[in-house]
Tab-separated table of C-alpha atoms in Angstrom:
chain	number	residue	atom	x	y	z
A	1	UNK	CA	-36.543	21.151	-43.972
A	2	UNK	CA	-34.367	23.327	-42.454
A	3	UNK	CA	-34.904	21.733	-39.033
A	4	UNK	CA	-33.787	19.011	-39.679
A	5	UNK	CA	-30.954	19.780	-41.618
A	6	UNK	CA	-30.002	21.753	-38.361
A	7	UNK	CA	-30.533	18.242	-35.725
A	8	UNK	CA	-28.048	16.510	-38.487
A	9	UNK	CA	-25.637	18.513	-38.210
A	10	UNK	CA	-25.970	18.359	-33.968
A	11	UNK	CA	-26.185	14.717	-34.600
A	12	UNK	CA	-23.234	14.598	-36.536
A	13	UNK	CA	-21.348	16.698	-34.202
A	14	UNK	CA	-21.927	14.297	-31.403
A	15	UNK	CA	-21.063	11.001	-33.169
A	16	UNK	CA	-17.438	12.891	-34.078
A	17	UNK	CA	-16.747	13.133	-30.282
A	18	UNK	CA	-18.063	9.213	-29.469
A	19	UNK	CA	-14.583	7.505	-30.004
A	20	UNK	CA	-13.390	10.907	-27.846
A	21	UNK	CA	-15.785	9.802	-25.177
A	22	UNK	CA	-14.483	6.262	-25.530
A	23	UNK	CA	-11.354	6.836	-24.821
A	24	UNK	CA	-11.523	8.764	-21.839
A	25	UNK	CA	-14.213	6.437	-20.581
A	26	UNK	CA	-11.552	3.379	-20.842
A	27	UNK	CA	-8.998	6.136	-18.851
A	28	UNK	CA	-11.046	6.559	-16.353
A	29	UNK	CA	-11.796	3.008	-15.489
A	30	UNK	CA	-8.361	2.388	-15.701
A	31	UNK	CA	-7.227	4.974	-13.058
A	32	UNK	CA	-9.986	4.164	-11.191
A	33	UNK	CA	-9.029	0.370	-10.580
A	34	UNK	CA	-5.547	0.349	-10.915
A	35	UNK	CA	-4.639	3.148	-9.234
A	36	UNK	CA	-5.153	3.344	-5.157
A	37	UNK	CA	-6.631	6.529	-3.601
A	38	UNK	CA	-3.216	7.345	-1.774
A	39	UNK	CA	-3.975	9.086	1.776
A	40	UNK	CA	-2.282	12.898	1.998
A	41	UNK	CA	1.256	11.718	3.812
A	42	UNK	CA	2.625	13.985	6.926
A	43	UNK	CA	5.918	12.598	6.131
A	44	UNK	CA	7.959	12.033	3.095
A	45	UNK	CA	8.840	8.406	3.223
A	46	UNK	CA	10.985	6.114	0.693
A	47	UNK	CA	10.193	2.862	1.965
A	48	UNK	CA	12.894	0.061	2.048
A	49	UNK	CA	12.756	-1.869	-1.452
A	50	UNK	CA	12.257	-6.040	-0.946
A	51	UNK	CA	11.879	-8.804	-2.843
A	52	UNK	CA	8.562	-9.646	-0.169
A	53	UNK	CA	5.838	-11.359	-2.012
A	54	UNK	CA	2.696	-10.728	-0.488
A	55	UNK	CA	0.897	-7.297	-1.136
A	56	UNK	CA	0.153	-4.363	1.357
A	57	UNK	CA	-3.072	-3.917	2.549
A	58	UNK	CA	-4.824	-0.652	3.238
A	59	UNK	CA	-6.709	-1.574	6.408
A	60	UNK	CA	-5.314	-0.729	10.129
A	61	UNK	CA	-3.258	2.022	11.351
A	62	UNK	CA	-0.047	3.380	9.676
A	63	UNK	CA	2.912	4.451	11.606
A	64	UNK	CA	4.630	6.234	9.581
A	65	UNK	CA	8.838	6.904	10.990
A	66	UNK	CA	10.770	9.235	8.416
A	67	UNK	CA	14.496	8.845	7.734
A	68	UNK	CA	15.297	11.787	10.744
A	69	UNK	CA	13.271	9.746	13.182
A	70	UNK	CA	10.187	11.600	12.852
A	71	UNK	CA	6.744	10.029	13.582
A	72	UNK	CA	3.088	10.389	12.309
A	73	UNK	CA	-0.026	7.865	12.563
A	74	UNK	CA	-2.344	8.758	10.244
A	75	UNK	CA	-0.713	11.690	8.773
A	76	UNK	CA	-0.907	13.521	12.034
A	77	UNK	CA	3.045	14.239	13.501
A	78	UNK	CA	3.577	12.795	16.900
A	79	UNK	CA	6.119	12.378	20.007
A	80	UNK	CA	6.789	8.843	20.639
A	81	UNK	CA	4.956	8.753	23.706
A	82	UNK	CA	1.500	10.273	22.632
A	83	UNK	CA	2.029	7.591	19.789
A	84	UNK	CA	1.640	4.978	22.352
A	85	UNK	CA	-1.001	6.601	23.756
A	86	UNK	CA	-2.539	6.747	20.692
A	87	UNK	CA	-2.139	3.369	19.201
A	88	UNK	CA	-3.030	1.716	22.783
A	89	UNK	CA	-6.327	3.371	23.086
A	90	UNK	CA	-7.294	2.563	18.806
A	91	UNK	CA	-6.330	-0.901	19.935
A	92	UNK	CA	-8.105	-0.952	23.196
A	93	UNK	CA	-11.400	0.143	20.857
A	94	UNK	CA	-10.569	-2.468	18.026
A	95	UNK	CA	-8.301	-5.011	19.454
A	96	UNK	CA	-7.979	-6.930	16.147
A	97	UNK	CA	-6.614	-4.027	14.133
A	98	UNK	CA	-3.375	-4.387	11.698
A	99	UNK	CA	-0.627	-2.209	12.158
A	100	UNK	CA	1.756	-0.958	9.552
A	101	UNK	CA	4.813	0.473	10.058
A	102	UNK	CA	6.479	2.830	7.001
A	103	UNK	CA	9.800	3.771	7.647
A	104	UNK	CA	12.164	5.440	5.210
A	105	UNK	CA	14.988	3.059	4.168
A	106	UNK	CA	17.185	5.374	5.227
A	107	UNK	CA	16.627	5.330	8.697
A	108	UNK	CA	18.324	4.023	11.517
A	109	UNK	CA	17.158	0.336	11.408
A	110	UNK	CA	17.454	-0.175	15.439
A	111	UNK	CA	15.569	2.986	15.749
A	112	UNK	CA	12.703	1.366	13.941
A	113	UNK	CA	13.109	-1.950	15.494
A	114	UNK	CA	12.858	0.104	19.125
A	115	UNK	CA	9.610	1.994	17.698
A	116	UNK	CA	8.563	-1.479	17.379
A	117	UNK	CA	9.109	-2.790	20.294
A	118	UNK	CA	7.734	0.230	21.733
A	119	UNK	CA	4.114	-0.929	19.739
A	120	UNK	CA	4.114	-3.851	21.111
A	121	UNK	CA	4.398	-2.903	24.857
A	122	UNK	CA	0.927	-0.723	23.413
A	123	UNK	CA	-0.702	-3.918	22.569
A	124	UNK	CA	-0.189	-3.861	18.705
A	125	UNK	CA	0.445	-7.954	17.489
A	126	UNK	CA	0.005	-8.116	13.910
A	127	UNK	CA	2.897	-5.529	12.647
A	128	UNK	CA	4.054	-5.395	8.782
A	129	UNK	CA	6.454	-3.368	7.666
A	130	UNK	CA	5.986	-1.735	4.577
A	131	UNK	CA	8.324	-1.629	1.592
A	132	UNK	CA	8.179	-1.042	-2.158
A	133	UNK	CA	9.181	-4.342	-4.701
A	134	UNK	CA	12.310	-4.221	-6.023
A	135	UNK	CA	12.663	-2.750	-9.964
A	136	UNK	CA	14.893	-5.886	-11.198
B	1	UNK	CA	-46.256	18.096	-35.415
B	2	UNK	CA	-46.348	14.486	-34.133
B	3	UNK	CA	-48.531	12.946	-31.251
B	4	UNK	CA	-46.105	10.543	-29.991
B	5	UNK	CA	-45.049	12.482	-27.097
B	6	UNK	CA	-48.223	13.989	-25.426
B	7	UNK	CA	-50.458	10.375	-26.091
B	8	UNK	CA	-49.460	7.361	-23.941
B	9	UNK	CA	-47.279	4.613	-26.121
B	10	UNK	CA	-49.180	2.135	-28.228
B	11	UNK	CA	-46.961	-0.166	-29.217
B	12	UNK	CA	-43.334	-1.018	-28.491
B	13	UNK	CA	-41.938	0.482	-31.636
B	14	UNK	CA	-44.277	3.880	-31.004
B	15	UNK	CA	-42.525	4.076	-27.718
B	16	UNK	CA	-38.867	3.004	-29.540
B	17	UNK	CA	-39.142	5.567	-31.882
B	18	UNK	CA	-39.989	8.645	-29.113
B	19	UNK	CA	-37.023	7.522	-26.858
B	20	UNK	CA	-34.622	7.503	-30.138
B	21	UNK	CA	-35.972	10.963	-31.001
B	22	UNK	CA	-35.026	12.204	-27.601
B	23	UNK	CA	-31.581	10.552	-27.235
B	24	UNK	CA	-30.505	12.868	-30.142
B	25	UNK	CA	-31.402	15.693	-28.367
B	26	UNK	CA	-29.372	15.301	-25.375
B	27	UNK	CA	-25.956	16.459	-25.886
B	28	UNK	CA	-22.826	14.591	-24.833
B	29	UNK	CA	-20.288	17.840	-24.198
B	30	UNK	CA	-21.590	18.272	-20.496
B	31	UNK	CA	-21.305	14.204	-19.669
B	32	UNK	CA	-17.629	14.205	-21.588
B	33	UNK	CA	-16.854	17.605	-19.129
B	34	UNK	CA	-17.580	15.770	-16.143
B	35	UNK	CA	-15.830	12.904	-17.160
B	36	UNK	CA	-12.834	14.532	-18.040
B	37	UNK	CA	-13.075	16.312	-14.693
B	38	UNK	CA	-13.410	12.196	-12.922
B	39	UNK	CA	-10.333	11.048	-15.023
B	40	UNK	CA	-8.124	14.301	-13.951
B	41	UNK	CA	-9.160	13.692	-10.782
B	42	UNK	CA	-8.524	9.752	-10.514
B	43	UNK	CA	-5.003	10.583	-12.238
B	44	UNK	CA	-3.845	12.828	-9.828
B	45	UNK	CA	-4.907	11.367	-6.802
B	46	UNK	CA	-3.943	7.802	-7.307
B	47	UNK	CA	-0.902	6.427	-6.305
B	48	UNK	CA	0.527	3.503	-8.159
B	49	UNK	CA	3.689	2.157	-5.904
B	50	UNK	CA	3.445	-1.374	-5.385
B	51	UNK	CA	3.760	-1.606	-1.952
B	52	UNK	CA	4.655	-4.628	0.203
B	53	UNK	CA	4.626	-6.255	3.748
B	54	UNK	CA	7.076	-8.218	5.750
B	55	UNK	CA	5.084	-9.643	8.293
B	56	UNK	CA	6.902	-9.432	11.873
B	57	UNK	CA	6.955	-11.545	14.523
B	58	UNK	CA	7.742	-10.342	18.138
B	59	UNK	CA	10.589	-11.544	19.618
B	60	UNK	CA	9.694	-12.629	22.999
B	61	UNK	CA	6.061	-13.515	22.591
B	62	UNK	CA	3.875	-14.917	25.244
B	63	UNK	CA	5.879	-17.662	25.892
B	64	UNK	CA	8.922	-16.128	27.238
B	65	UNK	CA	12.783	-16.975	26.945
B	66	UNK	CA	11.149	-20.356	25.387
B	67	UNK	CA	11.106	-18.894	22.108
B	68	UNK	CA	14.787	-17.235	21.824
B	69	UNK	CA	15.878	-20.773	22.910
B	70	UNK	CA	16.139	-22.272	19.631
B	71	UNK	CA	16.267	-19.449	17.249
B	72	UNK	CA	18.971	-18.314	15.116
B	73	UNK	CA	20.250	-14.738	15.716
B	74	UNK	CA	21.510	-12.883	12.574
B	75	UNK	CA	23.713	-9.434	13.726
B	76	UNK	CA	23.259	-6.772	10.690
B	77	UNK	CA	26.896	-4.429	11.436
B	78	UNK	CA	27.983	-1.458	10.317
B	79	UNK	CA	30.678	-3.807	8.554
B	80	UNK	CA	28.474	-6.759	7.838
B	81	UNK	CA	26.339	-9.462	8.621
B	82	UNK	CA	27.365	-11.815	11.058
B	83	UNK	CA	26.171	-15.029	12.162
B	84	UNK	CA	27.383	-17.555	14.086
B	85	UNK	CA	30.130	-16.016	15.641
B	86	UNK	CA	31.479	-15.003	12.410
B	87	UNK	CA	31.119	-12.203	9.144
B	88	UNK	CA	29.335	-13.794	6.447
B	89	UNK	CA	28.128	-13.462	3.026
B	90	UNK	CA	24.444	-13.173	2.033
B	91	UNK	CA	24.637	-15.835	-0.630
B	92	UNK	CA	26.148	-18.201	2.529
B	93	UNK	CA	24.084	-16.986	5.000
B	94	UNK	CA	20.654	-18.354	2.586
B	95	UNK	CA	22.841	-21.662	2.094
B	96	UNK	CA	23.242	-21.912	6.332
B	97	UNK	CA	20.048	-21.098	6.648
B	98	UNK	CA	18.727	-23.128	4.406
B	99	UNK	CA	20.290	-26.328	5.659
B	100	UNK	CA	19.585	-25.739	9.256
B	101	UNK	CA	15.884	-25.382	8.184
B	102	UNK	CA	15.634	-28.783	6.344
B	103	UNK	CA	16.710	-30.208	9.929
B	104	UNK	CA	14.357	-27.703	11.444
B	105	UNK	CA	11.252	-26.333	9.687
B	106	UNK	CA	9.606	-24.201	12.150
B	107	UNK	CA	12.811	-22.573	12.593
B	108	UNK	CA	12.712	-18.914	14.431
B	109	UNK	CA	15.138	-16.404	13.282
B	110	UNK	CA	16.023	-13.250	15.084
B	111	UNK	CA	17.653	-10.294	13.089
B	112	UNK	CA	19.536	-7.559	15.340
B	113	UNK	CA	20.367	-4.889	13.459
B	114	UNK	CA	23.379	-2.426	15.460
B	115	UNK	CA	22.880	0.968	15.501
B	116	UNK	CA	22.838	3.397	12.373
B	117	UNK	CA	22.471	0.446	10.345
B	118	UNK	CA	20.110	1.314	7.881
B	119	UNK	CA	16.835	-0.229	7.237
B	120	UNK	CA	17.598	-0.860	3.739
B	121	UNK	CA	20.444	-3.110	4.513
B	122	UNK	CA	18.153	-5.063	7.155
B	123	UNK	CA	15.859	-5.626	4.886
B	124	UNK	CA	18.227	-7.187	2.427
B	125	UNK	CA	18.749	-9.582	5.163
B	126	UNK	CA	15.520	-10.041	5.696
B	127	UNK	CA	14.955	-10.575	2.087
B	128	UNK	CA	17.711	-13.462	1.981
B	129	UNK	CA	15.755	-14.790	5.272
B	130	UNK	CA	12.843	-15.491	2.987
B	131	UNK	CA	14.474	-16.265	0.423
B	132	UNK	CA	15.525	-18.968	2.827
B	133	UNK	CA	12.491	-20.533	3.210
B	134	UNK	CA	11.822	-18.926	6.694
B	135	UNK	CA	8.218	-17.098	7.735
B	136	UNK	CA	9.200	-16.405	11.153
B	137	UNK	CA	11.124	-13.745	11.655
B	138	UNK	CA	11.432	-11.011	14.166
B	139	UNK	CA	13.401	-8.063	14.439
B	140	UNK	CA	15.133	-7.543	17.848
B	141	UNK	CA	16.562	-4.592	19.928
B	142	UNK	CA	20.555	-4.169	20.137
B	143	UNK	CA	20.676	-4.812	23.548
B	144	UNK	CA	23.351	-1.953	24.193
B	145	UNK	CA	21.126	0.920	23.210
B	146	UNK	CA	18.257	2.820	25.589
B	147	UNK	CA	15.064	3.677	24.778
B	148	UNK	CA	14.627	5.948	21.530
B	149	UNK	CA	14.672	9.651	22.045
C-alpha cells in the first residue's frame, strides 16, 4: 500500500513536467532546422544588403575581405598572395569547387572587385558574392 | 511479488503490461537535462541571417575581347552612376537597361566601380541590374588602379 502510493506520486511528478518536455522538444527542432550551424568567423563582416533572390549555399570556400581590406579563407587571416596560393592548390585538388566571396559593405568596392580578379587568375570560375536580403 | 519479469512473455498483453510497468520507472529529469543542454546549444550556435548570392561572371572569359564587345559598361562614381557617357538615375538606368535588353536578351553588362566606392553602393547597382532583367553581370577592374596592396 504504501508502495504504491509512493510510484503515484513519481508518476504524477513526471506527467506535470510532459507539456515541459513538449515544449522544449518543439524548441529544439526548431533551432535545429531553422537555424544554420554558423562557422566561428576570423573577421567581422556586414555583408552588402540586396534585393538578390536566390539563397547562399554553404558548400565551397569562403573568402572572407573585411571593411579595412583584411582577408581570411576559412576563418584563417591571410596576405593576398598566400590566398592565391591557397585557393589555387584547393582548386587544383577539387576543380569544381564554389567560391564565395564575403566582403563588408563597407569596403572599398574596386578593392573587392581586384581580390576578384585576383581569384580568377587562381583558377576560381564559379564566384558569388555574398550579401544579406534587404529588411523592406 | 509478480512473475512477469523473470518468466519469458506469454501473451502479448503479459508482455504489454511488463513494458508499461517499467516505463513508469524510468524518470524523465535526466532526458529533459540533456535536452535542455541540445536546445541551449542549437540556440547559441545557430545563426539565422538570410544570406544571399549574386552570381558573378568574369569579365574577359575564355573568349577574349569578344565578350566586352557588346556589353554595356555601367561606371559606379564617387558622385554617381554613369552610363553612357552621362550621370544617371537608378530608376533610368533599369528603364535603359531594360529597353536595350528587349532588343538584346543575352545582353552582358559590365559594372566598374572607381575607387573608394563602397560595395554597398555597387551592389545597389547591381541590384537595379537584376532588377533589369539581366543574369550576366560581371564586375570589372578600374583600369587606373594597380594591383591591391
Amino acid at each position: 500500500m504504501h508502495f504504491s502510493r509512493n510510484r503515484q506520486s513519481q508518476r504524477n511528478g513526471d506527467e506535470a513536467i510532459l507539456p515541459l518536455t513538449n515544449v522544449v522538444f518543439l524548441l529544439l527542432i526548431f533551432f535545429m532546422l531553422a537555424g544554420r550551424l554558423a562557422a566561428p568567423e576570423a573577421l567581422d563582416i556586414q555583408p552588402p544588403s540586396s534585393v538578390s533572390e536566390s539563397a547562399a549555399e554553404s558548400a565551397g570556400l569562403e573568402v572572407q575581405v573585411a571593411a579595412d581590406g583584411e582577408l581570411a579563407l576559412d576563418g584563417e587571416h591571410l596576405t593576398l598572395d598566400a590566398l592565391k596560393t591557397q585557393v589555387r592548390q584547393r582548386l587544383n585538388a577539387r576543380p569544381d569547387t564554389p567560391l564565395r566571396l564575403k566582403a563588408d559593405g563597407e569596403g572599398d568596392a574596386s578593392r573587392v572587385v581586384a581580390i576578384m580578379q585576383e581569384l580568377r587568375e587562381a583558377g576560381a570560375e564559379k564566384l558569388r558574392l555574398i550579401t544579406v536580403a534587404a529588411d523592406s | 511479488m509478480t512473475t512477469s519479469t523473470a518468466s519469458p512473455p506469454h501473451s502479448f498483453s503479459d508482455r504489454q503490461r511488463s513494458s508499461s510497468r517499467r516505463r513508469t520507472l524510468v524518470s524523465l529529469t535526466p532526458l529533459i537535462d540533456v535536452v535542455f543542454i541540445l536546445l541551449l546549444f542549437f540556440m547559441l550556435a545557430s545563426s539565422f541571417t538570410d544570406l544571399r548570392a549574386i552570381a558573378l561572371d568574369a569579365p574577359v572569359s575564355g573568349t577574349g575581347n569578344a565578350s566586352i564587345e557588346g556589353a554595356l559598361l555601367v561606371d559606379v562614381r564617387l558622385d554617381g552612376v554613369r552610363f553612357a557617357g552621362r550621370y544617371i538615375g537608378l530608376n533610368d538606368l533599369v528603364d535603359t537597361i531594360r529597353n536595350r535588353r528587349a532588343d538584346n536578351p543575352g545582353l552582358r553588362v559590365l559594372v566598374r566601380p572607381a575607387t573608394r566606392v563602397s560595395l554597398q553602393d555597387t551592389v545597389r547597382v547591381l541590384d537595379a541590374l537584376t532588377v533589369a532583367g539581366i543574369d550576366r553581370i560581371a564586375l570589372m577592374e578600374n583600369p587606373g588602379k594597380g594591383r591591391p596592396r
